[in-house]
Tab-separated table of C-alpha atoms and ligand atoms in Angstrom:
chain	number	residue	atom	x	y	z
A	1	MET	CA	-6.220	-17.490	11.284
A	2	HIS	CA	-9.216	-19.222	9.612
A	3	GLY	CA	-12.877	-17.930	9.121
A	4	ALA	CA	-13.808	-14.458	9.413
A	5	ASN	CA	-11.800	-11.507	10.099
A	6	PRO	CA	-12.027	-9.835	13.388
A	7	LEU	CA	-11.996	-6.703	11.860
A	8	ASP	CA	-15.012	-6.912	9.936
A	9	ASP	CA	-17.190	-7.021	13.198
A	10	PRO	CA	-18.084	-3.047	13.034
A	11	THR	CA	-18.302	-3.223	16.974
A	12	ALA	CA	-14.783	-4.463	17.186
A	13	ASP	CA	-12.107	-2.269	18.591
A	14	PRO	CA	-9.394	-2.016	15.808
A	15	PHE	CA	-6.528	-0.904	18.273
A	16	ALA	CA	-7.573	-3.981	20.342
A	17	ILE	CA	-7.053	-6.267	17.423
A	18	ALA	CA	-3.795	-4.426	16.770
A	19	ALA	CA	-2.646	-5.313	20.097
A	20	ASP	CA	-3.696	-8.714	19.773
A	21	ALA	CA	-1.759	-8.915	16.736
A	22	ALA	CA	1.324	-7.546	18.127
A	23	ALA	CA	0.934	-10.123	20.763
A	24	ARG	CA	0.692	-12.941	18.309
A	25	ILE	CA	3.855	-11.418	16.584
A	26	ALA	CA	5.848	-11.270	19.877
A	27	GLU	CA	4.586	-14.909	20.647
A	28	LEU	CA	5.974	-16.421	17.161
A	29	THR	CA	9.064	-14.628	17.407
A	30	GLY	CA	10.105	-14.231	20.688
A	31	VAL	CA	10.860	-10.395	19.777
A	32	GLU	CA	9.332	-8.242	22.419
A	33	ARG	CA	9.594	-5.064	20.748
A	34	HIS	CA	10.053	-3.905	17.270
A	35	ASP	CA	11.711	-0.651	16.443
A	36	VAL	CA	10.758	0.371	12.907
A	37	ALA	CA	8.236	-1.045	10.396
A	38	LEU	CA	8.359	-1.165	6.673
A	39	THR	CA	5.695	-1.891	4.134
A	40	LEU	CA	7.390	-3.075	0.872
A	41	GLY	CA	5.165	-2.199	-2.179
A	42	SER	CA	5.785	-3.285	-5.985
A	43	GLY	CA	9.376	-3.155	-6.671
A	44	TRP	CA	10.696	-2.744	-3.262
A	45	GLY	CA	10.546	-6.420	-2.058
A	46	ARG	CA	14.177	-7.325	-2.028
A	47	ALA	CA	14.963	-4.594	0.518
A	48	ALA	CA	13.833	-7.111	3.102
A	49	ASP	CA	16.930	-9.252	2.377
A	50	LEU	CA	19.447	-6.371	2.428
A	51	ILE	CA	18.299	-4.488	5.493
A	52	GLY	CA	19.502	-7.530	7.888
A	53	GLU	CA	19.090	-10.963	8.873
A	54	THR	CA	15.409	-12.475	8.809
A	55	THR	CA	15.098	-14.391	11.796
A	56	HIS	CA	11.426	-15.012	11.458
A	57	THR	CA	8.810	-15.170	8.657
A	58	ILE	CA	5.192	-15.508	9.602
A	59	PRO	CA	2.227	-16.067	7.117
A	60	ALA	CA	0.084	-13.037	7.491
A	61	THR	CA	-2.756	-15.410	7.805
A	62	GLU	CA	-1.251	-16.623	11.314
A	63	VAL	CA	-2.029	-12.895	12.772
A	64	PRO	CA	-5.007	-11.632	13.936
A	65	GLY	CA	-6.831	-9.043	11.293
A	66	PHE	CA	-4.429	-9.776	8.286
A	67	SER	CA	-5.551	-11.365	5.236
A	68	LYS	CA	-4.258	-13.177	2.137
A	69	PRO	CA	-2.691	-10.703	-0.303
A	70	ALA	CA	-4.946	-10.189	-3.383
A	71	LEU	CA	-2.390	-9.848	-5.996
A	72	GLU	CA	0.482	-11.574	-7.799
A	73	GLY	CA	3.729	-9.566	-7.370
A	74	HIS	CA	2.600	-8.929	-3.490
A	75	VAL	CA	4.017	-10.926	-0.558
A	76	GLY	CA	1.656	-12.360	2.252
A	77	THR	CA	4.193	-12.518	4.943
A	78	LEU	CA	5.489	-10.708	8.072
A	79	ARG	CA	9.102	-10.645	8.938
A	80	SER	CA	11.147	-10.003	11.898
A	81	VAL	CA	14.377	-8.566	10.854
A	82	SER	CA	17.482	-8.190	13.031
A	83	LEU	CA	19.466	-4.740	11.834
A	84	PRO	CA	23.102	-4.609	11.740
A	85	ASN	CA	22.644	-1.373	14.375
A	86	GLY	CA	20.930	-3.857	16.863
A	87	LYS	CA	17.373	-2.530	16.114
A	88	ARG	CA	14.656	-4.737	14.991
A	89	ALA	CA	12.431	-3.980	11.823
A	90	LEU	CA	9.298	-5.372	11.169
A	91	VAL	CA	8.861	-6.016	7.397
A	92	ILE	CA	5.363	-5.935	6.247
A	93	GLY	CA	4.724	-7.446	2.572
A	94	ALA	CA	1.189	-7.994	3.188
A	95	ARG	CA	-0.555	-4.820	2.291
A	96	THR	CA	-4.398	-4.606	2.185
A	97	HIS	CA	-5.381	-2.240	-0.498
A	98	TYR	CA	-8.650	0.123	-0.086
A	99	TYR	CA	-9.778	-1.092	-3.780
A	100	GLU	CA	-9.975	-4.692	-2.263
A	101	GLY	CA	-13.307	-3.209	-0.721
A	102	HIS	CA	-12.663	-4.784	2.798
A	103	GLY	CA	-12.895	-1.137	4.499
A	104	VAL	CA	-10.331	1.248	5.770
A	105	ARG	CA	-9.523	-0.508	9.146
A	106	ARG	CA	-8.224	-3.532	7.265
A	107	VAL	CA	-6.406	-1.121	5.131
A	108	VAL	CA	-4.559	0.480	8.099
A	109	HIS	CA	-4.359	-2.544	10.136
A	110	SER	CA	-0.622	-3.327	9.612
A	111	VAL	CA	0.603	0.067	10.502
A	112	ARG	CA	-1.559	-0.122	13.611
A	113	THR	CA	-0.020	-3.476	14.395
A	114	ALA	CA	3.505	-2.274	13.658
A	115	ALA	CA	2.871	0.718	16.312
A	116	ALA	CA	1.480	-2.051	18.886
A	117	THR	CA	4.804	-3.785	18.296
A	118	GLY	CA	6.797	-0.619	19.723
A	119	ALA	CA	7.502	0.815	16.232
A	120	THR	CA	8.042	4.528	15.957
A	121	THR	CA	9.304	4.618	12.588
A	122	MET	CA	7.153	3.718	9.696
A	123	ILE	CA	8.526	3.530	6.141
A	124	LEU	CA	5.774	3.088	3.693
A	125	THR	CA	6.907	2.241	-0.026
A	126	ASN	CA	4.833	1.816	-3.399
A	127	GLY	CA	4.951	1.296	-6.847
A	128	ALA	CA	3.227	4.405	-8.563
A	129	GLY	CA	2.747	6.492	-11.629
A	130	GLY	CA	4.581	9.531	-12.379
A	131	ILE	CA	3.304	12.793	-13.685
A	132	ARG	CA	6.683	14.870	-14.112
A	133	GLU	CA	8.091	13.742	-17.415
A	134	THR	CA	11.723	13.367	-15.909
A	135	TRP	CA	10.986	10.599	-13.797
A	136	THR	CA	11.701	7.589	-16.065
A	137	PRO	CA	10.285	3.981	-15.042
A	138	GLY	CA	12.534	2.870	-12.241
A	139	THR	CA	12.929	6.320	-10.414
A	140	PRO	CA	12.632	6.266	-6.888
A	141	VAL	CA	10.902	9.561	-5.461
A	142	LEU	CA	10.546	10.692	-1.778
A	143	ILE	CA	6.796	11.484	-0.803
A	144	SER	CA	6.716	15.109	0.398
A	145	ASP	CA	3.197	15.076	1.172
A	146	HIS	CA	-0.022	13.705	0.039
A	147	ILE	CA	-3.410	14.337	-1.429
A	148	ASN	CA	-5.969	11.612	-0.121
A	149	LEU	CA	-8.607	11.284	-3.221
A	150	THR	CA	-10.328	8.250	-1.487
A	151	ALA	CA	-13.231	10.639	0.564
A	152	ASP	CA	-12.266	8.180	3.449
A	153	SER	CA	-9.931	8.217	6.768
A	154	PRO	CA	-8.812	5.647	9.125
A	155	LEU	CA	-10.011	7.974	12.073
A	156	GLU	CA	-13.075	7.386	13.445
A	157	GLY	CA	-15.419	10.014	15.230
A	158	ALA	CA	-14.499	13.410	16.168
A	159	THR	CA	-10.634	12.466	16.007
A	160	PHE	CA	-8.880	15.723	14.723
A	161	ILE	CA	-5.041	14.992	13.703
A	162	ASP	CA	-2.605	17.541	12.613
A	163	LEU	CA	-1.160	16.297	9.333
A	164	THR	CA	1.462	19.011	8.827
A	165	ASP	CA	4.966	17.600	8.162
A	166	LEU	CA	3.108	14.134	7.883
A	167	TYR	CA	5.916	12.913	5.769
A	168	SER	CA	8.864	13.678	8.131
A	169	ARG	CA	11.332	16.131	6.861
A	170	ARG	CA	13.904	14.927	8.936
A	171	LEU	CA	13.851	11.413	7.180
A	172	ARG	CA	13.624	13.018	3.785
A	173	ASP	CA	17.000	14.900	4.369
A	174	LEU	CA	18.429	11.502	5.842
A	175	ALA	CA	17.395	9.948	2.629
A	176	ARG	CA	18.939	12.731	0.545
A	177	SER	CA	22.161	12.628	2.660
A	178	ILE	CA	22.772	8.969	1.117
A	179	ASP	CA	21.407	9.668	-2.361
A	180	PRO	CA	21.331	13.394	-3.153
A	181	SER	CA	19.622	12.984	-6.544
A	182	LEU	CA	16.433	11.860	-4.882
A	183	ASP	CA	13.484	13.863	-6.114
A	184	GLU	CA	10.553	14.344	-4.115
A	185	GLY	CA	6.651	15.020	-4.804
A	186	VAL	CA	3.073	15.102	-3.808
A	187	TYR	CA	1.475	11.613	-3.577
A	188	CYS	CA	-2.130	11.444	-4.854
A	189	GLN	CA	-4.023	8.441	-3.543
A	190	PHE	CA	-6.902	7.478	-5.829
A	191	ARG	CA	-9.279	4.601	-4.918
A	192	GLY	CA	-8.367	2.428	-7.864
A	193	PRO	CA	-8.425	-0.503	-8.995
A	194	HIS	CA	-8.474	1.210	-12.362
A	195	TYR	CA	-5.814	3.471	-13.198
A	196	GLU	CA	-6.491	7.308	-13.818
A	197	THR	CA	-8.027	8.622	-17.086
A	198	PRO	CA	-5.712	11.132	-18.647
A	199	ALA	CA	-8.220	13.905	-17.362
A	200	GLU	CA	-7.933	12.727	-13.832
A	201	VAL	CA	-4.113	12.697	-14.120
A	202	GLN	CA	-4.440	16.455	-15.532
A	203	MET	CA	-6.656	17.249	-12.641
A	204	ALA	CA	-4.025	15.775	-10.143
A	205	LYS	CA	-1.279	17.810	-11.669
A	206	ALA	CA	-3.646	20.823	-11.408
A	207	ILE	CA	-4.447	20.339	-7.683
A	208	GLY	CA	-0.417	19.729	-6.938
A	209	GLY	CA	0.335	16.373	-7.155
A	210	HIS	CA	3.267	14.710	-8.651
A	211	ILE	CA	2.745	11.207	-8.301
A	212	VAL	CA	-0.537	8.801	-8.497
A	213	GLY	CA	-1.028	5.656	-6.593
A	214	MET	CA	-3.607	3.417	-4.822
A	215	SER	CA	-2.175	3.294	-1.221
A	216	THR	CA	-0.121	4.745	1.325
A	217	ALA	CA	-2.053	7.965	2.209
A	218	LEU	CA	-4.560	6.170	4.372
A	219	GLU	CA	-1.738	4.472	6.052
A	220	ALA	CA	0.192	7.505	6.621
A	221	ILE	CA	-2.750	9.225	8.749
A	222	ALA	CA	-3.216	5.880	10.949
A	223	ALA	CA	0.700	5.932	11.509
A	224	ARG	CA	0.397	9.698	12.567
A	225	GLN	CA	-2.395	8.862	14.837
A	226	ALA	CA	-0.099	6.279	16.316
A	227	GLY	CA	2.610	8.980	16.832
A	228	MET	CA	4.918	7.518	14.230
A	229	GLU	CA	7.534	9.222	12.326
A	230	ILE	CA	7.087	8.317	8.578
A	231	LEU	CA	9.281	7.956	5.510
A	232	GLY	CA	7.241	7.627	2.352
A	233	MET	CA	8.780	6.490	-1.109
A	234	SER	CA	7.623	5.808	-4.376
A	235	LEU	CA	9.021	3.876	-7.316
A	236	ILE	CA	8.039	5.221	-10.545
A	237	THR	CA	7.057	2.340	-12.385
A	238	ASN	CA	5.109	4.033	-15.153
A	239	LEU	CA	4.241	7.630	-16.373
A	240	ALA	CA	0.814	8.371	-15.572
A	241	ALA	CA	-2.143	7.796	-18.104
A	242	GLY	CA	-1.936	10.438	-20.776
A	243	ILE	CA	1.578	11.407	-19.814
A	244	GLN	CA	2.999	8.434	-21.419
A	245	GLN	CA	1.638	7.755	-24.614
A	246	THR	CA	1.103	4.124	-24.351
A	247	PRO	CA	-1.540	2.204	-22.559
A	248	LEU	CA	-0.788	1.237	-18.972
A	249	SER	CA	-0.358	-2.354	-18.084
A	250	HIS	CA	0.285	-4.411	-14.808
A	251	GLU	CA	2.529	-6.388	-16.200
A	252	GLU	CA	4.505	-3.286	-17.421
A	253	VAL	CA	4.267	-2.033	-13.782
A	254	ILE	CA	5.636	-5.544	-12.308
A	255	GLU	CA	8.337	-5.449	-14.791
A	256	ALA	CA	9.838	-2.126	-14.119
A	257	GLY	CA	9.543	-2.997	-10.432
A	258	ARG	CA	11.548	-6.084	-11.310
A	259	ALA	CA	14.099	-3.958	-13.138
A	260	ALA	CA	14.413	-1.417	-10.569
A	261	GLU	CA	14.227	-3.553	-7.434
A	262	SER	CA	17.838	-4.381	-6.742
A	263	VAL	CA	19.112	-0.635	-6.958
A	264	ILE	CA	16.205	0.912	-4.686
A	265	SER	CA	16.227	-1.882	-2.385
A	266	ALA	CA	19.924	-1.282	-1.708
A	267	LEU	CA	19.053	2.518	-1.289
A	268	LEU	CA	16.283	1.661	1.119
A	269	ALA	CA	18.864	-0.593	3.138
A	270	LYS	CA	21.260	2.023	3.324
A	271	ILE	CA	18.634	4.551	4.715
A	272	VAL	CA	17.490	2.058	7.393
A	273	ALA	CA	21.130	1.675	8.350
A	274	GLU	CA	20.964	5.164	9.248
A	275	LEU	CA	17.822	5.465	11.108
B	301	8IG	I1	2.712	0.649	-9.903
B	301	8IG	O1	-0.129	5.039	-13.012
B	301	8IG	C1	1.246	2.023	-10.276
B	301	8IG	N1	0.108	2.306	-9.253
B	301	8IG	N2	-3.331	5.202	-9.272
B	301	8IG	N3	-1.774	5.083	-11.193
B	301	8IG	C2	-2.304	4.402	-9.890
B	301	8IG	N4	-1.700	3.653	-9.359
B	301	8IG	C3	-0.617	3.044	-9.792
B	301	8IG	C4	-0.119	3.547	-11.208
B	301	8IG	C5	-0.751	4.670	-11.910
B	301	8IG	N5	1.122	2.835	-11.409
């Protein structure tokens, strides 16, 4: 798709554009319906190869409303994957982050598109900072709940949506049936793209947060609005600022992701096989 993103027209209907995107995916893949969708954040990319057989790889730029990834370490493709259990997965390697400044409609477009393809389960993964000292870099953690610190929402107008059990207890239990050592915690979505100050990390801890990141919460809200069941998982790639004694670096994050990738991707593949 060249030129302007249709989502940048404020009078456009984001759900109509998601329906267009889903129709385009069906046209390019010949797959009428996807059952589950996965957004693979830093460190989780290998899961795309492990969950099943990729039958189609689509550059995100071919699908209405999607844009090129802003960052190294992020992949700009959508994949249709045939799972061993006969289901179909849509793998989203093209996350738009809130900090890119294109607005929340662009951030949640992949989730709305996944729902429009028929997906009823949304798996949201990310790389994130850990507040609990016992979580060394490379630890995967289930997201039990979130605190949205962006002061924004994908919902527009008087759309009141209940967020109790936003991150499905059933799916968390299923994940723990595969790896009983999985811990869980509350994810705080900060706006970014700067990492937190140590004082902000202490604030997050004081208000009940355990994980700090720059994605996922807004996407989860949109997924709930679409009626999907949500599994959230973070890969702790670093301890949050001030919890670890050394400064944070993007290279460190990429490296921790790379080191943990095969282990956590295999874990995620096992979870997907049980859905
Ligand atoms: I990877 O420590 C990763 N993403 N906000 N803080 C925030 N986002 C992150 C961090 C972190 N690590």
